[in-house]
PDB file of C-alpha atoms and ligand atoms in Angstrom:
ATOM      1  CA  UNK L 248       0.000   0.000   0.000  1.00  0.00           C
ATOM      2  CA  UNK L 249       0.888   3.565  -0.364  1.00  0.00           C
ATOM      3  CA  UNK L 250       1.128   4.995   2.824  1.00  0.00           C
ATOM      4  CA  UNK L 251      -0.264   8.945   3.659  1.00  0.00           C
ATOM      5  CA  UNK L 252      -2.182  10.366   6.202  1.00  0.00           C
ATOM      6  CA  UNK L 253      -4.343  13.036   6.842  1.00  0.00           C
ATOM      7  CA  UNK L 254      -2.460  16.389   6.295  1.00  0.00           C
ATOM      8  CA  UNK L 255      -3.551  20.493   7.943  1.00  0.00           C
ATOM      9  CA  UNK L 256      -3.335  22.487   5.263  1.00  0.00           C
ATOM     10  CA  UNK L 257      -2.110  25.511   7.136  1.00  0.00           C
ATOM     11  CA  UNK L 258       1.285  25.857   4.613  1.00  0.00           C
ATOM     12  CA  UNK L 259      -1.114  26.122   1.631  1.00  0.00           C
ATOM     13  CA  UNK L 260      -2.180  23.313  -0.351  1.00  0.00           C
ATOM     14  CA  UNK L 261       0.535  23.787  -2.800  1.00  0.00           C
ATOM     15  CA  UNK L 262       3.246  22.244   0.431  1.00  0.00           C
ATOM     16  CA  UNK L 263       1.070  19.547   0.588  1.00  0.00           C
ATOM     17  CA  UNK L 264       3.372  16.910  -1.049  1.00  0.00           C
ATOM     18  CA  UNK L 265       6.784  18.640   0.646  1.00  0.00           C
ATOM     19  CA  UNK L 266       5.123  18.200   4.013  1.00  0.00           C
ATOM     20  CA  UNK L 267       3.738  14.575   3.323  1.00  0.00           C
ATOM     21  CA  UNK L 268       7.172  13.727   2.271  1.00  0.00           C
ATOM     22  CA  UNK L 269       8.957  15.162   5.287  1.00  0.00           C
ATOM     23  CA  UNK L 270       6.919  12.705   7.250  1.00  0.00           C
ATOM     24  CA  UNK L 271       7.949   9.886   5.375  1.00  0.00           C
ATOM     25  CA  UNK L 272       4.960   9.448   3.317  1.00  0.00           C
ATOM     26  CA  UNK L 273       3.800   8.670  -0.288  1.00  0.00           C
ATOM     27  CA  UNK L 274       0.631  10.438  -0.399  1.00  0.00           C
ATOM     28  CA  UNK L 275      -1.502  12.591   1.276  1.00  0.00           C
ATOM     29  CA  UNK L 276      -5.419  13.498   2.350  1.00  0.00           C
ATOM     30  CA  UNK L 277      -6.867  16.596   3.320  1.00  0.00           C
ATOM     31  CA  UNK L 278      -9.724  19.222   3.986  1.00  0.00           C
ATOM     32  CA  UNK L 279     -10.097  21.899   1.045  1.00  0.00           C
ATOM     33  CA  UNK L 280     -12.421  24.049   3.505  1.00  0.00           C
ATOM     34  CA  UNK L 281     -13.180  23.756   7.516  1.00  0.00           C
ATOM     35  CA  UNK L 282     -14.823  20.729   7.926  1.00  0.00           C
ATOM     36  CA  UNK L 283     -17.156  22.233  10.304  1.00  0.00           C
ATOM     37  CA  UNK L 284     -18.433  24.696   8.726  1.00  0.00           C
ATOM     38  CA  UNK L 285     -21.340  24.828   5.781  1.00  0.00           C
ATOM     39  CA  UNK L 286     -19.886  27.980   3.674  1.00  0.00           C
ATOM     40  CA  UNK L 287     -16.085  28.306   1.970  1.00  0.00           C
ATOM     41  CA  UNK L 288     -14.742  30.725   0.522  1.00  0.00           C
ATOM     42  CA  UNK L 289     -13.982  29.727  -3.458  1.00  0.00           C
ATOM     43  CA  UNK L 290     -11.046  28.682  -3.772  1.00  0.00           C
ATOM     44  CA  UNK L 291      -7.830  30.817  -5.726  1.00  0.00           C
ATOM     45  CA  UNK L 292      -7.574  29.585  -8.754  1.00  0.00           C
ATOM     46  CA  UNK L 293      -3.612  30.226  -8.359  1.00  0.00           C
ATOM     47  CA  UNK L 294      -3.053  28.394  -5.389  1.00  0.00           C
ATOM     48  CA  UNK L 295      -5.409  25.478  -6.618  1.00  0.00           C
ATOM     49  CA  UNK L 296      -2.941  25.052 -10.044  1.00  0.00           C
ATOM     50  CA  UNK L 297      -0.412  25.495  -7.489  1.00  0.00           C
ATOM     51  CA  UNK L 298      -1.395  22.612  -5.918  1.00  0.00           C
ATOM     52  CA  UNK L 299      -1.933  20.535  -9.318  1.00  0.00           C
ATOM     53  CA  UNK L 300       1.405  21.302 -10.063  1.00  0.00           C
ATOM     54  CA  UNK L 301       3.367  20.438  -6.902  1.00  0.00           C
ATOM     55  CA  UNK L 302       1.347  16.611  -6.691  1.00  0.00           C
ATOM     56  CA  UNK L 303       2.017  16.353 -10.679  1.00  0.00           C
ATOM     57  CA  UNK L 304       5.958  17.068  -9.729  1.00  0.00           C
ATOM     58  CA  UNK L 305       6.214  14.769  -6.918  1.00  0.00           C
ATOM     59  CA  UNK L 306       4.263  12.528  -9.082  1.00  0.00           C
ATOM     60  CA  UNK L 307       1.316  11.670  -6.832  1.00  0.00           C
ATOM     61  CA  UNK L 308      -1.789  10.957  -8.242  1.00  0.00           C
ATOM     62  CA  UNK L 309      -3.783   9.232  -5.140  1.00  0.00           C
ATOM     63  CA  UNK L 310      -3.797  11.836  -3.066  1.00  0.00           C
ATOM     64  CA  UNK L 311      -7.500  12.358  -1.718  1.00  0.00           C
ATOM     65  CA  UNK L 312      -9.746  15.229  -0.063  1.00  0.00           C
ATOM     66  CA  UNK L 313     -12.179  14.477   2.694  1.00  0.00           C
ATOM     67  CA  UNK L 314     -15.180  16.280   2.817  1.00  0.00           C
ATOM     68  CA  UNK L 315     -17.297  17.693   5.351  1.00  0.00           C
ATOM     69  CA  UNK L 316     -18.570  16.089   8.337  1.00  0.00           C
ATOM     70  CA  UNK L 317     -21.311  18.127   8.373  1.00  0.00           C
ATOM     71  CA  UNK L 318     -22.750  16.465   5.196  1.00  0.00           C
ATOM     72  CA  UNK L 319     -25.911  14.069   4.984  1.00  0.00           C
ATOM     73  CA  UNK L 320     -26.832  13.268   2.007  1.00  0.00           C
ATOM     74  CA  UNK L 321     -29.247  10.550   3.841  1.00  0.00           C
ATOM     75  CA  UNK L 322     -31.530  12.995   5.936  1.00  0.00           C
ATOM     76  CA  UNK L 323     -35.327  12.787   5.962  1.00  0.00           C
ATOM     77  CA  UNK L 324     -35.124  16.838   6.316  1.00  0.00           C
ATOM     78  CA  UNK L 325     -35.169  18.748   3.025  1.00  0.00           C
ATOM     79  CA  UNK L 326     -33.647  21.690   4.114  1.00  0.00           C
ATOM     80  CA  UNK L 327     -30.738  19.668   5.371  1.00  0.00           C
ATOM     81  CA  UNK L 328     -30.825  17.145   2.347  1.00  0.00           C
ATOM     82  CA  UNK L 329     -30.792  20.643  -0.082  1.00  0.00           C
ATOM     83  CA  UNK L 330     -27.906  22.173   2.087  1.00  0.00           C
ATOM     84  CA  UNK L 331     -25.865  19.040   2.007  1.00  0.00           C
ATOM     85  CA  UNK L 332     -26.054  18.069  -1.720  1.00  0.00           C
ATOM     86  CA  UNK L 333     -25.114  21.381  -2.666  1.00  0.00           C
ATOM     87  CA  UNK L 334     -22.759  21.831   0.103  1.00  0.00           C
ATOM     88  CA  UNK L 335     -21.308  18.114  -1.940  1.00  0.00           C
ATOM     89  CA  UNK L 336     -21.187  19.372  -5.031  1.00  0.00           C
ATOM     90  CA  UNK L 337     -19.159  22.319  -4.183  1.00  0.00           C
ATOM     91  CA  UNK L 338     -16.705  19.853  -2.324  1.00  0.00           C
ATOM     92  CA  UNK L 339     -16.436  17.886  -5.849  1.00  0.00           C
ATOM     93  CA  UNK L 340     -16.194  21.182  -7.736  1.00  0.00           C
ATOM     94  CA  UNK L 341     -13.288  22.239  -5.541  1.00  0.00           C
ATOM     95  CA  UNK L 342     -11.757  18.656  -6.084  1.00  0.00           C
ATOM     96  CA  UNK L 343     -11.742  19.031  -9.634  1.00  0.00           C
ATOM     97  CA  UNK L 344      -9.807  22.239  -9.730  1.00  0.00           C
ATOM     98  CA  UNK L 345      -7.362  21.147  -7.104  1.00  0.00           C
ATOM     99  CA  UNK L 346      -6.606  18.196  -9.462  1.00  0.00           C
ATOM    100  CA  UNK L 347      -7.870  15.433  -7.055  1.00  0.00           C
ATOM    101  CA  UNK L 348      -9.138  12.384  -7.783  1.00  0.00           C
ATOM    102  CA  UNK L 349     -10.924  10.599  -4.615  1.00  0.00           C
ATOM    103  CA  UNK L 350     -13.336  12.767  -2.683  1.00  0.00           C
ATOM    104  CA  UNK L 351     -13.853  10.933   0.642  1.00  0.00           C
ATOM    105  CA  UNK L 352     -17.307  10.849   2.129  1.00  0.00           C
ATOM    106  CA  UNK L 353     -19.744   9.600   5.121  1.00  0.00           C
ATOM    107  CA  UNK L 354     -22.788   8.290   2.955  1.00  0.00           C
ATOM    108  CA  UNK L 355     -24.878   9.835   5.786  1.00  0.00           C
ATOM    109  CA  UNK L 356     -27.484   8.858   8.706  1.00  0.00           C
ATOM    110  CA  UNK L 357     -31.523   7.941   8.614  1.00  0.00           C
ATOM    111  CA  UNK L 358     -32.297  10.261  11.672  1.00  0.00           C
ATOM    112  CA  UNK L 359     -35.177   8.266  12.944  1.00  0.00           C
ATOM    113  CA  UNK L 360     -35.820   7.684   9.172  1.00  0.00           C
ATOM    114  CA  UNK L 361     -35.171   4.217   8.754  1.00  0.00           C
ATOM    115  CA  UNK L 362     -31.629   2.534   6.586  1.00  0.00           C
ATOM    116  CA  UNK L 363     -33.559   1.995   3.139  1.00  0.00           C
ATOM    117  CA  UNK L 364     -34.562   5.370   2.811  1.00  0.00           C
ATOM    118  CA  UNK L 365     -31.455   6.754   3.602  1.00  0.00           C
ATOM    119  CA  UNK L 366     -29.753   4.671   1.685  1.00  0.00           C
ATOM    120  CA  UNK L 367     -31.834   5.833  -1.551  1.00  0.00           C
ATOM    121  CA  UNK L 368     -31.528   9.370  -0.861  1.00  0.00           C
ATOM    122  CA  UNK L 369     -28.148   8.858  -0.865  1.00  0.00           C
ATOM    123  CA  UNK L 370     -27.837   7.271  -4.155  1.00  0.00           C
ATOM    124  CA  UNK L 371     -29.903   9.382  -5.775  1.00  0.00           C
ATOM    125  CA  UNK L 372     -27.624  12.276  -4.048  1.00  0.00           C
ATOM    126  CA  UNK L 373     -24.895  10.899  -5.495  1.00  0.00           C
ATOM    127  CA  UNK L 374     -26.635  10.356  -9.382  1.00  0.00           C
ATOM    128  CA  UNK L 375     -27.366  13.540  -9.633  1.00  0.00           C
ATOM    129  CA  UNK L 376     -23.880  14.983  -8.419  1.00  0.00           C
ATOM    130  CA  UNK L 377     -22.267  12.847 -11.298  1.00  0.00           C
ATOM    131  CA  UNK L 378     -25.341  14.228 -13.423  1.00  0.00           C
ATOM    132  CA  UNK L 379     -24.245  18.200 -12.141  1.00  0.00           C
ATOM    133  CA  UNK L 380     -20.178  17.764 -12.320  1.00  0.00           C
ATOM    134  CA  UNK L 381     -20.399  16.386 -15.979  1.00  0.00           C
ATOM    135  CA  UNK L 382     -17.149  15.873 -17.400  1.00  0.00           C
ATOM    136  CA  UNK L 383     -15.326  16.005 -14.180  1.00  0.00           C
ATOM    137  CA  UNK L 384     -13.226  12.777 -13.464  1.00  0.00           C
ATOM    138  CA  UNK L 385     -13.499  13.343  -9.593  1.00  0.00           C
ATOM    139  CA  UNK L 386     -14.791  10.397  -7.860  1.00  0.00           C
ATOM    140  CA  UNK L 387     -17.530  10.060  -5.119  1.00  0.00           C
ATOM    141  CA  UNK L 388     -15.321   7.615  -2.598  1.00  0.00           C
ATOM    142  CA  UNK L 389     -18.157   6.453   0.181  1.00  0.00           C
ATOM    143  CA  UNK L 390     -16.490   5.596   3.614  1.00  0.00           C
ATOM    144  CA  UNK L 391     -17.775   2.932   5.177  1.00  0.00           C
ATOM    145  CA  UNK L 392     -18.871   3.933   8.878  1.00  0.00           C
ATOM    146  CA  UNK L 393     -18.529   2.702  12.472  1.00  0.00           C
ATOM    147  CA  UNK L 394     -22.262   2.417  12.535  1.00  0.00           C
ATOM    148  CA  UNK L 395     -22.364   4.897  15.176  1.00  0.00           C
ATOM    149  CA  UNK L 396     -26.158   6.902  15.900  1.00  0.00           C
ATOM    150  CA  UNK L 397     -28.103   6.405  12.567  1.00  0.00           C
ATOM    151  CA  UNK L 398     -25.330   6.602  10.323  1.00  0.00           C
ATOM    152  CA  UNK L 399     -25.735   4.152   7.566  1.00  0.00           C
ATOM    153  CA  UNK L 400     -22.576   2.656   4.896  1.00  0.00           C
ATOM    154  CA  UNK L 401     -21.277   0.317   8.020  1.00  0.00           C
ATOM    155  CA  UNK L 402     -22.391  -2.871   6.083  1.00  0.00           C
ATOM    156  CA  UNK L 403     -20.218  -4.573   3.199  1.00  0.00           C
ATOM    157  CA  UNK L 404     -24.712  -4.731   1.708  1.00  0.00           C
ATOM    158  CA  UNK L 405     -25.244  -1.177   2.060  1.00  0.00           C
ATOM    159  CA  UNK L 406     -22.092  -0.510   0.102  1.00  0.00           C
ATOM    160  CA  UNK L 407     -23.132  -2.897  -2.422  1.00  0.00           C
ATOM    161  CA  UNK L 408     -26.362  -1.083  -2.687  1.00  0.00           C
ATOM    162  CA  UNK L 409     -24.853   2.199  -3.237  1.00  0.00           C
ATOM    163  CA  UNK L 410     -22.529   0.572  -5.692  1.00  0.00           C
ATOM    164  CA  UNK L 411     -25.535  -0.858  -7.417  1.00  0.00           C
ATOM    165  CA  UNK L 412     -27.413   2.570  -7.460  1.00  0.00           C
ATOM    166  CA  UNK L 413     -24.917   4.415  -9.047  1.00  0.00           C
ATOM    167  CA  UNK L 414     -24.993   4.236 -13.079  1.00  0.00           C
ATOM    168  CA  UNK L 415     -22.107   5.620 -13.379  1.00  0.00           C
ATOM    169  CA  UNK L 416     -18.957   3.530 -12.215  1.00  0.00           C
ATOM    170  CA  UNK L 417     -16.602   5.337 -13.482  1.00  0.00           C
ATOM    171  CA  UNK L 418     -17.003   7.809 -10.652  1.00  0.00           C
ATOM    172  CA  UNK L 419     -17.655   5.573  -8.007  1.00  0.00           C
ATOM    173  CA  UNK L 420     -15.072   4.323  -4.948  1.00  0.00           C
ATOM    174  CA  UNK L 421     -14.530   3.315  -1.543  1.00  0.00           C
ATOM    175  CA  UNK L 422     -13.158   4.056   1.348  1.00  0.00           C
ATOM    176  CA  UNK L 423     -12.210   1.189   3.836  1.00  0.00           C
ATOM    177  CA  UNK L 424     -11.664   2.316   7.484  1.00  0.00           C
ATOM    178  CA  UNK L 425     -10.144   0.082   9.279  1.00  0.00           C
ATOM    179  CA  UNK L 426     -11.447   1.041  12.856  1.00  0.00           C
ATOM    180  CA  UNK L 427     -15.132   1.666  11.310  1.00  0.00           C
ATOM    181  CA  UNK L 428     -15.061  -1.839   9.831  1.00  0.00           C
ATOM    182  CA  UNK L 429     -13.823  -3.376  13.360  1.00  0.00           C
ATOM    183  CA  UNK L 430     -16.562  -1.483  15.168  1.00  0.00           C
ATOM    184  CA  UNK L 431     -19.046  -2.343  12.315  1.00  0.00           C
ATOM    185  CA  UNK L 432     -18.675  -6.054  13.523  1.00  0.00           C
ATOM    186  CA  UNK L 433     -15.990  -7.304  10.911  1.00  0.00           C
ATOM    187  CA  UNK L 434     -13.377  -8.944  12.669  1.00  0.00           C
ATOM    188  CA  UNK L 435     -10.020  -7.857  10.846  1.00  0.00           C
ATOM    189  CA  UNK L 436      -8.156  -8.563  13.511  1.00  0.00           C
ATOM    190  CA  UNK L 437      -8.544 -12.552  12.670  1.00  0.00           C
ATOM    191  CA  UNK L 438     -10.523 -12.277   9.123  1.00  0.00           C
ATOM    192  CA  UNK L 439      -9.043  -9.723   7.415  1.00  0.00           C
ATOM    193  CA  UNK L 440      -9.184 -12.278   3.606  1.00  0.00           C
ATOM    194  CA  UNK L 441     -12.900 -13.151   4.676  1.00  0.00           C
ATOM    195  CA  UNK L 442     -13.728  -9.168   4.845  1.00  0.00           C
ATOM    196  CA  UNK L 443     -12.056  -8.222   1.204  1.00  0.00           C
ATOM    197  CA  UNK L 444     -13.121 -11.314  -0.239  1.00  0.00           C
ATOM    198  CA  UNK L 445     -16.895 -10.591   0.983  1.00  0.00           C
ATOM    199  CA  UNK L 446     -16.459  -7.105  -0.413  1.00  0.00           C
ATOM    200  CA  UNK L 447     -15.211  -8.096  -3.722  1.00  0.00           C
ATOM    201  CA  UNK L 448     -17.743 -10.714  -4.000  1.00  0.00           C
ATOM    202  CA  UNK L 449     -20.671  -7.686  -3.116  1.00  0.00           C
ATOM    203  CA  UNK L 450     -18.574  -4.206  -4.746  1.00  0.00           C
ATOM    204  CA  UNK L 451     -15.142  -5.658  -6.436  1.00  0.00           C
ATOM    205  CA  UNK L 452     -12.063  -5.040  -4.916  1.00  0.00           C
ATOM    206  CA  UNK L 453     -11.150  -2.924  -7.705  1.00  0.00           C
ATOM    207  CA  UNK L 454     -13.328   0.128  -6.866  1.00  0.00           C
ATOM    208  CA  UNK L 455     -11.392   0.027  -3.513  1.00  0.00           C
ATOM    209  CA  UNK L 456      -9.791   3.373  -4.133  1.00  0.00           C
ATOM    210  CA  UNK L 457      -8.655   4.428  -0.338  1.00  0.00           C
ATOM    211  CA  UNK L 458      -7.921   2.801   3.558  1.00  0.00           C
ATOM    212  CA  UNK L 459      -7.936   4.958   6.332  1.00  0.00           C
ATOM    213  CA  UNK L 460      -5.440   3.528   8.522  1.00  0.00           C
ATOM    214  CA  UNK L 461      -6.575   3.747  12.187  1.00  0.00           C
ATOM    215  CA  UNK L 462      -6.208   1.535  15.101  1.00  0.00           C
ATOM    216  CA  UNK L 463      -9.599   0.936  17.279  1.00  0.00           C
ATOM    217  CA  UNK L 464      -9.643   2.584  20.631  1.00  0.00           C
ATOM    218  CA  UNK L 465     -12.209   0.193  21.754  1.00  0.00           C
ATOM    219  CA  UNK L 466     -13.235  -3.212  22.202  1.00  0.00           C
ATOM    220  CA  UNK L 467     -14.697  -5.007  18.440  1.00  0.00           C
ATOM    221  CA  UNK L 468     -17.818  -4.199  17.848  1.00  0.00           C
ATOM    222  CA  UNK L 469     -18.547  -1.747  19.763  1.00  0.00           C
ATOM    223  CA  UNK L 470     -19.920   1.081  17.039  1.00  0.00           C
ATOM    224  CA  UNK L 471     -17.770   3.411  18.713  1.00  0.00           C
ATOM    225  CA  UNK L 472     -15.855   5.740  16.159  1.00  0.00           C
ATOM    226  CA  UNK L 473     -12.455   6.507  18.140  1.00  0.00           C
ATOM    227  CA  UNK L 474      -9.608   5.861  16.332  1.00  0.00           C
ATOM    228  CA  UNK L 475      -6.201   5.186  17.969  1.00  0.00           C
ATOM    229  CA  UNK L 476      -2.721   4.876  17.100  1.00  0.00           C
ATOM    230  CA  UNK L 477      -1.230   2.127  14.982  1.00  0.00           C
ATOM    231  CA  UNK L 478      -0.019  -0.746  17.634  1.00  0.00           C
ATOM    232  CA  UNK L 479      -1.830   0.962  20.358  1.00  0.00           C
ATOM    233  CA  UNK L 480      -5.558   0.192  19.734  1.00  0.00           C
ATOM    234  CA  UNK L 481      -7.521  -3.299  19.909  1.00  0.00           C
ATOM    235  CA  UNK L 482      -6.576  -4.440  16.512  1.00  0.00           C
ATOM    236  CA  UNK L 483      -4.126  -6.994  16.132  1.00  0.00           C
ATOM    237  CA  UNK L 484      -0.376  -6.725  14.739  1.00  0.00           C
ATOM    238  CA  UNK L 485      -1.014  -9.471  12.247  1.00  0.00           C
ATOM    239  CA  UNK L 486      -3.635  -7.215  10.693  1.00  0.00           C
ATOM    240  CA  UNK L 487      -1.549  -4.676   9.627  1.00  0.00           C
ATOM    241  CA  UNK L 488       0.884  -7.392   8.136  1.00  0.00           C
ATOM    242  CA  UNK L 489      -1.492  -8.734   6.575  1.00  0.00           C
ATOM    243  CA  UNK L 490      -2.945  -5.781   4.926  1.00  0.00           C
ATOM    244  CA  UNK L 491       0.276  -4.731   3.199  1.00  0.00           C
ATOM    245  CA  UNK L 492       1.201  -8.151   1.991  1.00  0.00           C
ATOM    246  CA  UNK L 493      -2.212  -8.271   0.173  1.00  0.00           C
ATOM    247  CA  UNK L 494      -1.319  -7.885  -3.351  1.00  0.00           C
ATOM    248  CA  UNK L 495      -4.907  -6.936  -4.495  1.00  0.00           C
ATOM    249  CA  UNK L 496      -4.160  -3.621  -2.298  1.00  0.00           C
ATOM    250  CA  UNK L 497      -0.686  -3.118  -3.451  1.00  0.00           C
ATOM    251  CA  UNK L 498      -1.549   0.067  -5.146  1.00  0.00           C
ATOM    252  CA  UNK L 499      -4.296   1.568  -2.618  1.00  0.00           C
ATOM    253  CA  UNK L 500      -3.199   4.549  -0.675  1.00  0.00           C
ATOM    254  CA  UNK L 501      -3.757   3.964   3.065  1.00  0.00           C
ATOM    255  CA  UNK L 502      -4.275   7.224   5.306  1.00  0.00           C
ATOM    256  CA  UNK L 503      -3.676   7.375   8.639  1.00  0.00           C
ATOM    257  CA  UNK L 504      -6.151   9.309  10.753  1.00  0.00           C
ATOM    258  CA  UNK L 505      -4.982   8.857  14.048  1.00  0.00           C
ATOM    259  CA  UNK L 506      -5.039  10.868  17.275  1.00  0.00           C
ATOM    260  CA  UNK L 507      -2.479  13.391  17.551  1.00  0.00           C
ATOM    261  CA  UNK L 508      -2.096  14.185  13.921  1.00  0.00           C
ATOM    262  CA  UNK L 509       1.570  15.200  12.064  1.00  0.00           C
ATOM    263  CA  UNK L 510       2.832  15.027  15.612  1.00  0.00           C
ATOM    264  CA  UNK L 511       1.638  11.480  16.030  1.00  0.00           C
ATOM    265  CA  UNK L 512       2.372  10.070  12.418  1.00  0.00           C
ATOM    266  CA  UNK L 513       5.818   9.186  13.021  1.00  0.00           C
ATOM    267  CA  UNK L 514       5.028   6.941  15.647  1.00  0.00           C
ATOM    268  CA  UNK L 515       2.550   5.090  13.534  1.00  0.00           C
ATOM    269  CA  UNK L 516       5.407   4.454  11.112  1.00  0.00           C
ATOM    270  CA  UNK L 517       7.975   3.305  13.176  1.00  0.00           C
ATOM    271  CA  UNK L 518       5.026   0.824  14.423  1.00  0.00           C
ATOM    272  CA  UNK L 519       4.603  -0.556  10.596  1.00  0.00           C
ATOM    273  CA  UNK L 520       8.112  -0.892  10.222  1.00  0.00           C
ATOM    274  CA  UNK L 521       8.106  -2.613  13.382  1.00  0.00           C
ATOM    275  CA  UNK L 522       6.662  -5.392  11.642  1.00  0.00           C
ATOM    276  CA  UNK L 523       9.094  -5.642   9.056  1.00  0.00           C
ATOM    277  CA  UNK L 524       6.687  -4.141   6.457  1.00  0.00           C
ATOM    278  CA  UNK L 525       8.790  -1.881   3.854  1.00  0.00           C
ATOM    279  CA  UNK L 526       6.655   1.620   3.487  1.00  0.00           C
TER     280      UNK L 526
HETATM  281 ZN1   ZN R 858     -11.902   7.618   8.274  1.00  0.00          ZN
HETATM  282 ZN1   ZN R 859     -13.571   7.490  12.265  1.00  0.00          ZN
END
């Protein structure tokens, strides 16, 4: 795998792959706008082509932007549903000029709703996004979730589902967590092949276009999103061995998004290397 991990962008996104390299890592993820709030700013065209040309330089091309957390494409509410989809669209706008690929999202939650409803108005969210970013390459990468509250996407089916919905595959991907997936109740700890092989079976490995490379704070199973540092979390060590001696993931960029940030990052890395894997 290609290892990154979630980068601040307070250099400017143009230092983006310098600062991912001074870390030791091949890639990179970030925010394009405060994640916590509904409104950006556009974004300068000149430091957006600044930022296509320092990735095309340091030739990275799987470098991906999360979006908002304020997002849900799933709810029930139409004001919400309105303010999110076009809140999304922006988010794959800015993508496109930024020159990334992968834009990393949390399908959403029912609120009360019910899953198959959600579930819809998420794939019809994300039809008509394709539908209003024409032309655009940028793909809509759905993270799968801890199952936490109401959120939906923690099931390899309601992946599948989404992947179904979608017409257009070209612009489809996923995200694996790996602490969502543990809390979601798949044990990677013991059954990591069982998990992938389930998912290619349902989605196909190939559409697989992130991880996000977090140890599990708590217990399995638990629904509890809290991610913890490589090594330091309930996951096992053979996991992460055996995730980077899968060869079906060889090419897959895995972020880290673990407590503490760039300060924590090296840590994480010595852990991996630990292991003997070669990053
Ligand atoms: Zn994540
Ligand atoms: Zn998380």
């Amino acid at each position: 795998m290609n290892i990154g991990a979630h980068l601040s962008t307070k250099d400017g996104f143009a230092k983006l792959p310098e600062n991912a390299r001074a870390l030791g890592l091949r890639t990179y993820q970030f925010f394009s706008k405060n994640q916590m709030q509904w409104k950006a700013r556009p974004l300068d065209k000149e430091e957006a082509a600044a930022h296509v040309k320092a990735a095309n330089d340091a030739g990275i091309t799987d470098e991906a932007i999360h979006a908002s957390y304020l997002l849900n494409l799933g709810s029930p509410e139409e004001d919400k549903y309105k303010k999110s989809y076009e809140a999304f669209v922006d988010e794959l706008r800015r993508a496109e000029q930024l020159g990334v690929l992968n834009l990393i999202f949390h399908p959403g939650a029912h609120m009360g709703s019910g899953e198959e409803n959600a579930l819809k108005r998420i794939s019809e969210a994300m039809n008509a996004a394709i539908e209003d970013t024409r032309g655009s390459k940028v793909r809509l990468v759905v993270e799968n979730t801890a199952g936490q509250g109401s959120m939906v996407g923690y099931s390899i089916d309601h992946l599948s589902y989404l992947a179904g919905k979608v017409t257009n595959k070209d612009r489809i991907g996923f995200c694996i967590d790996s602490c969502h997936a543990y809390q979601a109740g798949y044990d990677l700890s013991n059954q990591l092949d069982s998990f992938l092989s389930e998912f290619d079976s349902k989605v196909g490995i190939k559409f697989i276009k992130a991880f996000h490379l977090n140890d599990s704070k708590y217990p399995f199973n638990r629904h509890l999103d809290r991610h913890e540092n490589l090594g330091r979390g309930t996951l096992s060590h053979d996991f992460y061995v055996n995730l980077f001696s899968d060869s079906r993931l060889a090419k897959v960029p895995a972020f880290l998004e673990t407590p503490e940030g760039e300060e924590g990052y090296p840590k994480d890395i010595k852990f991996l290397k630990s292991l003997g894997i070669k990053l």
